[in-house]
PDB file of C-alpha atoms in Angstrom:
ATOM      1  CA  ALA O   1      11.247   3.611  18.229  1.00  0.00           C
ATOM      2  CA  GLY O   2      11.261   2.722  14.365  1.00  0.00           C
ATOM      3  CA  ASP O   3      14.810   4.294  14.239  1.00  0.00           C
ATOM      4  CA  ILE O   4      16.078   2.154  16.973  1.00  0.00           C
ATOM      5  CA  ALA O   5      14.467  -0.977  15.610  1.00  0.00           C
ATOM      6  CA  SER O   6      16.038  -0.422  12.067  1.00  0.00           C
ATOM      7  CA  ARG O   7      19.514   0.102  13.754  1.00  0.00           C
ATOM      8  CA  THR O   8      19.133  -3.252  15.728  1.00  0.00           C
ATOM      9  CA  VAL O   9      18.347  -5.203  12.625  1.00  0.00           C
ATOM     10  CA  ILE O  10      21.122  -3.508  10.704  1.00  0.00           C
ATOM     11  CA  SER O  11      23.669  -4.081  13.518  1.00  0.00           C
ATOM     12  CA  ARG O  12      22.622  -7.748  13.628  1.00  0.00           C
ATOM     13  CA  LEU O  13      22.700  -8.162   9.861  1.00  0.00           C
ATOM     14  CA  SER O  14      26.131  -6.654   9.494  1.00  0.00           C
ATOM     15  CA  ALA O  15      27.558  -9.355  11.783  1.00  0.00           C
ATOM     16  CA  VAL O  16      26.602 -11.908   9.553  1.00  0.00           C
ATOM     17  CA  ALA O  17      29.700 -13.584   8.014  1.00  0.00           C
ATOM     18  CA  ASP O  18      30.000 -14.780   4.296  1.00  0.00           C
ATOM     19  CA  MET O  19      28.997 -18.244   3.713  1.00  0.00           C
ATOM     20  CA  SER O  20      29.787 -20.886   1.285  1.00  0.00           C
ATOM     21  CA  SER O  21      26.422 -20.648  -0.578  1.00  0.00           C
ATOM     22  CA  ALA O  22      23.115 -18.723  -0.757  1.00  0.00           C
ATOM     23  CA  PHE O  23      21.367 -20.963   1.165  1.00  0.00           C
ATOM     24  CA  ALA O  24      23.739 -21.139   4.148  1.00  0.00           C
ATOM     25  CA  PHE O  25      23.970 -17.456   3.953  1.00  0.00           C
ATOM     26  CA  ARG O  26      20.268 -17.016   4.159  1.00  0.00           C
ATOM     27  CA  ARG O  27      20.219 -19.436   7.235  1.00  0.00           C
ATOM     28  CA  ALA O  28      22.587 -17.107   8.877  1.00  0.00           C
ATOM     29  CA  VAL O  29      20.593 -13.997   7.886  1.00  0.00           C
ATOM     30  CA  ARG O  30      17.469 -15.596   9.511  1.00  0.00           C
ATOM     31  CA  ASN O  31      19.420 -16.423  12.775  1.00  0.00           C
ATOM     32  CA  ALA O  32      20.668 -12.819  12.910  1.00  0.00           C
ATOM     33  CA  LEU O  33      16.909 -11.562  12.424  1.00  0.00           C
ATOM     34  CA  PHE O  34      15.797 -13.965  15.373  1.00  0.00           C
ATOM     35  CA  LYS O  35      18.435 -12.384  17.258  1.00  0.00           C
ATOM     36  CA  ALA O  36      17.264  -8.861  16.519  1.00  0.00           C
ATOM     37  CA  ASN O  37      13.726  -9.870  17.340  1.00  0.00           C
ATOM     38  CA  GLY O  38      14.696 -10.983  20.673  1.00  0.00           C
ATOM     39  CA  ASP O  39      16.802  -7.871  21.282  1.00  0.00           C
ATOM     40  CA  LEU O  40      13.765  -5.647  20.191  1.00  0.00           C
ATOM     41  CA  GLN O  41      11.307  -7.673  22.643  1.00  0.00           C
ATOM     42  CA  ALA O  42      13.616  -7.166  25.317  1.00  0.00           C
ATOM     43  CA  LEU O  43      13.932  -3.325  24.722  1.00  0.00           C
ATOM     44  CA  ALA O  44      10.046  -2.892  24.609  1.00  0.00           C
ATOM     45  CA  ASN O  45       9.768  -4.920  27.754  1.00  0.00           C
ATOM     46  CA  ASN O  46      12.255  -3.057  29.611  1.00  0.00           C
ATOM     47  CA  GLU O  47      11.234   0.198  28.307  1.00  0.00           C
ATOM     48  CA  PHE O  48       7.517  -0.399  28.804  1.00  0.00           C
ATOM     49  CA  LEU O  49       6.750   0.097  25.175  1.00  0.00           C
ATOM     50  CA  ASP O  50       4.096  -1.578  23.270  1.00  0.00           C
ATOM     51  CA  THR O  51       6.088  -2.419  20.251  1.00  0.00           C
ATOM     52  CA  VAL O  52       9.705  -1.650  18.644  1.00  0.00           C
ATOM     53  CA  GLY O  53       9.568  -3.278  15.247  1.00  0.00           C
ATOM     54  CA  SER O  54      11.057  -2.846  11.776  1.00  0.00           C
ATOM     55  CA  THR O  55      10.133  -4.390   8.525  1.00  0.00           C
ATOM     56  CA  VAL O  56      13.144  -6.153   6.709  1.00  0.00           C
ATOM     57  CA  VAL O  57      14.072  -7.263   3.176  1.00  0.00           C
ATOM     58  CA  ALA O  58      17.302  -9.174   2.664  1.00  0.00           C
ATOM     59  CA  LEU O  59      18.721 -10.571  -0.416  1.00  0.00           C
ATOM     60  CA  ILE O  60      21.631 -12.772  -0.771  1.00  0.00           C
ATOM     61  CA  ALA O  61      23.309 -13.445  -4.391  1.00  0.00           C
ATOM     62  CA  HIS O  62      25.946 -16.487  -4.448  1.00  0.00           C
ATOM     63  CA  GLY O  63      26.810 -19.145  -6.748  1.00  0.00           C
ATOM     64  CA  GLY O  64      24.355 -18.407  -9.419  1.00  0.00           C
ATOM     65  CA  HIS O  65      21.429 -18.392  -7.245  1.00  0.00           C
ATOM     66  CA  TYR O  66      19.668 -15.763  -4.878  1.00  0.00           C
ATOM     67  CA  ALA O  67      17.797 -16.227  -1.616  1.00  0.00           C
ATOM     68  CA  CYS O  68      15.408 -13.633  -0.241  1.00  0.00           C
ATOM     69  CA  THR O  69      13.959 -13.224   3.172  1.00  0.00           C
ATOM     70  CA  TRP O  70      11.403 -10.785   4.441  1.00  0.00           C
ATOM     71  CA  ALA O  71       8.983  -9.544   7.180  1.00  0.00           C
ATOM     72  CA  GLY O  72       6.689  -6.723   6.569  1.00  0.00           C
ATOM     73  CA  ASP O  73       5.593  -4.847   3.556  1.00  0.00           C
ATOM     74  CA  SER O  74       9.297  -3.744   2.327  1.00  0.00           C
ATOM     75  CA  ARG O  75       9.749  -5.463  -1.152  1.00  0.00           C
ATOM     76  CA  ALA O  76      12.064  -7.130  -3.306  1.00  0.00           C
ATOM     77  CA  TYR O  77      11.567  -7.177  -7.110  1.00  0.00           C
ATOM     78  CA  ILE O  78      13.841  -8.843 -10.218  1.00  0.00           C
ATOM     79  CA  LEU O  79      14.044  -6.852 -13.531  1.00  0.00           C
ATOM     80  CA  ARG O  80      14.720  -9.691 -16.009  1.00  0.00           C
ATOM     81  CA  ASP O  81      14.647  -8.969 -20.035  1.00  0.00           C
ATOM     82  CA  ALA O  82      12.580  -5.583 -19.339  1.00  0.00           C
ATOM     83  CA  THR O  83      10.084  -7.410 -16.790  1.00  0.00           C
ATOM     84  CA  LEU O  84       9.608  -6.395 -13.423  1.00  0.00           C
ATOM     85  CA  THR O  85       8.512  -9.186 -11.077  1.00  0.00           C
ATOM     86  CA  ARG O  86       7.798  -8.875  -7.212  1.00  0.00           C
ATOM     87  CA  ILE O  87       9.602 -11.715  -5.527  1.00  0.00           C
ATOM     88  CA  THR O  88       7.985 -10.858  -2.137  1.00  0.00           C
ATOM     89  CA  THR O  89       4.457 -10.924  -0.812  1.00  0.00           C
ATOM     90  CA  ASP O  90       3.571  -7.951   1.731  1.00  0.00           C
ATOM     91  CA  HIS O  91       2.720  -8.896   5.259  1.00  0.00           C
ATOM     92  CA  SER O  92      -0.177  -6.513   5.422  1.00  0.00           C
ATOM     93  CA  VAL O  93      -3.837  -6.065   5.892  1.00  0.00           C
ATOM     94  CA  ALA O  94      -4.155  -4.869   2.315  1.00  0.00           C
ATOM     95  CA  GLN O  95      -2.240  -7.924   1.033  1.00  0.00           C
ATOM     96  CA  GLN O  96      -4.609 -10.354   3.232  1.00  0.00           C
ATOM     97  CA  LEU O  97      -7.676  -8.572   1.594  1.00  0.00           C
ATOM     98  CA  VAL O  98      -6.089  -9.320  -1.846  1.00  0.00           C
ATOM     99  CA  ASP O  99      -4.977 -12.755  -1.150  1.00  0.00           C
ATOM    100  CA  ALA O 100      -8.673 -13.452   0.109  1.00  0.00           C
ATOM    101  CA  GLY O 101     -10.358 -12.068  -2.935  1.00  0.00           C
ATOM    102  CA  ALA O 102     -12.085  -9.257  -0.935  1.00  0.00           C
ATOM    103  CA  GLU O 103     -10.403  -6.431  -2.556  1.00  0.00           C
ATOM    104  CA  SER O 104      -8.591  -5.566  -5.774  1.00  0.00           C
ATOM    105  CA  GLU O 105      -4.918  -4.320  -5.205  1.00  0.00           C
ATOM    106  CA  ALA O 106      -5.981  -0.870  -6.071  1.00  0.00           C
ATOM    107  CA  GLY O 107      -8.909  -1.048  -3.673  1.00  0.00           C
ATOM    108  CA  ALA O 108      -6.812  -2.366  -0.852  1.00  0.00           C
ATOM    109  CA  ARG O 109      -4.324   0.172  -1.178  1.00  0.00           C
ATOM    110  CA  SER O 110      -6.994   2.970  -0.761  1.00  0.00           C
ATOM    111  CA  ARG O 111      -8.171   1.616   2.476  1.00  0.00           C
ATOM    112  CA  GLN O 112      -7.540   3.326   5.580  1.00  0.00           C
ATOM    113  CA  ASP O 113      -5.893   0.101   7.287  1.00  0.00           C
ATOM    114  CA  ALA O 114      -4.007  -0.545   4.230  1.00  0.00           C
ATOM    115  CA  SER O 115      -0.558   0.205   5.775  1.00  0.00           C
ATOM    116  CA  ILE O 116      -1.007  -1.916   8.874  1.00  0.00           C
ATOM    117  CA  ILE O 117       1.455  -4.648   8.663  1.00  0.00           C
ATOM    118  CA  THR O 118       0.996  -8.095  10.076  1.00  0.00           C
ATOM    119  CA  ARG O 119       4.667  -9.109  10.490  1.00  0.00           C
ATOM    120  CA  ALA O 120       7.770  -7.485  11.554  1.00  0.00           C
ATOM    121  CA  VAL O 121      10.955  -7.855  13.440  1.00  0.00           C
ATOM    122  CA  GLY O 122      10.490  -6.962  17.041  1.00  0.00           C
ATOM    123  CA  ALA O 123       6.504  -7.033  16.703  1.00  0.00           C
ATOM    124  CA  CYS O 124       5.959 -10.356  18.468  1.00  0.00           C
ATOM    125  CA  SER O 125       7.919 -12.955  20.526  1.00  0.00           C
ATOM    126  CA  LYS O 126       7.916 -15.395  17.635  1.00  0.00           C
ATOM    127  CA  LEU O 127       9.313 -13.851  14.291  1.00  0.00           C
ATOM    128  CA  GLU O 128       8.016 -15.082  11.180  1.00  0.00           C
ATOM    129  CA  LEU O 129       9.967 -14.737   7.917  1.00  0.00           C
ATOM    130  CA  ASP O 130       9.216 -15.716   4.564  1.00  0.00           C
ATOM    131  CA  GLY O 131      11.736 -16.659   1.937  1.00  0.00           C
ATOM    132  CA  VAL O 132      12.167 -17.549  -1.848  1.00  0.00           C
ATOM    133  CA  TYR O 133      15.118 -18.980  -3.839  1.00  0.00           C
ATOM    134  CA  GLY O 134      15.756 -18.713  -7.513  1.00  0.00           C
ATOM    135  CA  ARG O 135      18.743 -18.796 -10.127  1.00  0.00           C
ATOM    136  CA  ILE O 136      20.014 -15.607 -11.262  1.00  0.00           C
ATOM    137  CA  GLN O 137      20.968 -14.737 -14.989  1.00  0.00           C
ATOM    138  CA  GLN O 138      23.423 -12.185 -16.099  1.00  0.00           C
ATOM    139  CA  GLY O 139      21.963  -8.707 -16.174  1.00  0.00           C
ATOM    140  CA  ASP O 140      19.361  -9.409 -13.686  1.00  0.00           C
ATOM    141  CA  ARG O 141      18.662  -6.371 -11.487  1.00  0.00           C
ATOM    142  CA  PHE O 142      17.320  -6.576  -8.133  1.00  0.00           C
ATOM    143  CA  LEU O 143      15.547  -3.628  -6.414  1.00  0.00           C
ATOM    144  CA  LEU O 144      14.941  -3.883  -2.686  1.00  0.00           C
ATOM    145  CA  CYS O 145      12.850  -0.971  -1.205  1.00  0.00           C
ATOM    146  CA  SER O 146      10.459   0.358   1.376  1.00  0.00           C
ATOM    147  CA  ASP O 147       6.781   0.584   0.978  1.00  0.00           C
ATOM    148  CA  GLY O 148       7.118   4.162   0.561  1.00  0.00           C
ATOM    149  CA  LEU O 149       8.508   3.629  -2.866  1.00  0.00           C
ATOM    150  CA  VAL O 150       5.707   1.756  -4.225  1.00  0.00           C
ATOM    151  CA  ALA O 151       3.135   4.049  -2.677  1.00  0.00           C
ATOM    152  CA  ALA O 152       4.627   6.900  -4.871  1.00  0.00           C
ATOM    153  CA  ILE O 153       5.602   5.321  -8.148  1.00  0.00           C
ATOM    154  CA  SER O 154       3.833   2.426  -9.980  1.00  0.00           C
ATOM    155  CA  GLU O 155       5.467  -0.661 -10.781  1.00  0.00           C
ATOM    156  CA  ALA O 156       5.308  -0.011 -14.403  1.00  0.00           C
ATOM    157  CA  GLU O 157       7.285   3.376 -13.762  1.00  0.00           C
ATOM    158  CA  ILE O 158       9.579   1.463 -11.686  1.00  0.00           C
ATOM    159  CA  ALA O 159      10.130  -1.019 -14.435  1.00  0.00           C
ATOM    160  CA  ALA O 160      10.591   1.649 -17.184  1.00  0.00           C
ATOM    161  CA  ASP O 161      13.046   3.703 -15.016  1.00  0.00           C
ATOM    162  CA  LEU O 162      15.141   0.520 -13.761  1.00  0.00           C
ATOM    163  CA  GLY O 163      15.617  -0.454 -17.564  1.00  0.00           C
ATOM    164  CA  ARG O 164      16.847   2.896 -18.688  1.00  0.00           C
ATOM    165  CA  THR O 165      19.010   4.268 -15.733  1.00  0.00           C
ATOM    166  CA  PRO O 166      22.396   2.667 -15.045  1.00  0.00           C
ATOM    167  CA  THR O 167      22.744   0.590 -11.993  1.00  0.00           C
ATOM    168  CA  ALA O 168      25.097   2.894 -10.117  1.00  0.00           C
ATOM    169  CA  TYR O 169      22.352   5.731 -10.394  1.00  0.00           C
ATOM    170  CA  ALA O 170      19.222   3.623 -10.388  1.00  0.00           C
ATOM    171  CA  ALA O 171      18.214   3.802  -6.499  1.00  0.00           C
ATOM    172  CA  SER O 172      18.730   7.470  -6.121  1.00  0.00           C
ATOM    173  CA  ARG O 173      16.777   8.187  -9.463  1.00  0.00           C
ATOM    174  CA  LEU O 174      13.824   6.159  -8.003  1.00  0.00           C
ATOM    175  CA  VAL O 175      13.986   7.762  -4.535  1.00  0.00           C
ATOM    176  CA  ASP O 176      14.030  11.287  -6.255  1.00  0.00           C
ATOM    177  CA  LEU O 177      10.994  10.224  -8.576  1.00  0.00           C
ATOM    178  CA  ALA O 178       9.088   9.280  -5.396  1.00  0.00           C
ATOM    179  CA  LEU O 179      10.071  12.520  -3.579  1.00  0.00           C
ATOM    180  CA  LYS O 180       8.807  14.515  -6.778  1.00  0.00           C
ATOM    181  CA  HIS O 181       5.498  12.510  -6.559  1.00  0.00           C
ATOM    182  CA  GLY O 182       5.132  13.863  -3.113  1.00  0.00           C
ATOM    183  CA  VAL O 183       5.395  10.582  -1.118  1.00  0.00           C
ATOM    184  CA  SER O 184       4.626  11.018   2.684  1.00  0.00           C
ATOM    185  CA  ASP O 185       6.524   7.871   3.934  1.00  0.00           C
ATOM    186  CA  ASN O 186       9.935   7.227   4.128  1.00  0.00           C
ATOM    187  CA  VAL O 187      11.621   6.012   0.853  1.00  0.00           C
ATOM    188  CA  THR O 188      14.559   3.671   0.869  1.00  0.00           C
ATOM    189  CA  ALA O 189      15.743   1.802  -2.403  1.00  0.00           C
ATOM    190  CA  ILE O 190      18.866  -0.448  -3.132  1.00  0.00           C
ATOM    191  CA  VAL O 191      19.416  -1.755  -6.892  1.00  0.00           C
ATOM    192  CA  VAL O 192      21.916  -4.361  -7.763  1.00  0.00           C
ATOM    193  CA  GLU O 193      22.750  -5.940 -10.947  1.00  0.00           C
ATOM    194  CA  ALA O 194      24.057  -9.667 -11.554  1.00  0.00           C
ATOM    195  CA  ALA O 195      27.396  -9.506 -13.367  1.00  0.00           C
ATOM    196  CA  ALA O 196      28.995 -12.321 -15.347  1.00  0.00           C
ATOM    197  CA  GLY O 197      31.034 -14.887 -13.656  1.00  0.00           C
TER     198      GLY O 197
END
């Protein structure tokens, strides 16, 4: 069911047309995700399935700004001046425990229920998405990735590798590193760099 959910999300996002600003594009992406949510809810009802869902993280860059929208524990980072900063917050039981001060990040990740996500496209009738905006600087690198990557590689390792690997090879190198670390989850990564102009 996860493959169907992912394909549905990708199909809806692929239909989003180019817009005049990052903000307009983000609105169009949100609308596409709401439609995907409806598609997945209908599929689950028609097929008598409990849930057909997918996490999502989408980044839009336009006119010197970026907008990021997400649901679930797929992440987005920005590498700027050799500093890696997470720009998303996981929608997960582990993150809720960290936010409440009940667990450290390491402690929350080691819990049996750590991988339970609290939001996903298709998980419930009303999709809740989070979003952030920011300014882009030349040379910024953005990493969008599944939770499998950060389960296998520390953020410090990610930052070091992103800083020394050419953009065209950075995503595949990070996935290879995760696989070498013996990751048990699916691993997906995309890396893009802001260019001049």
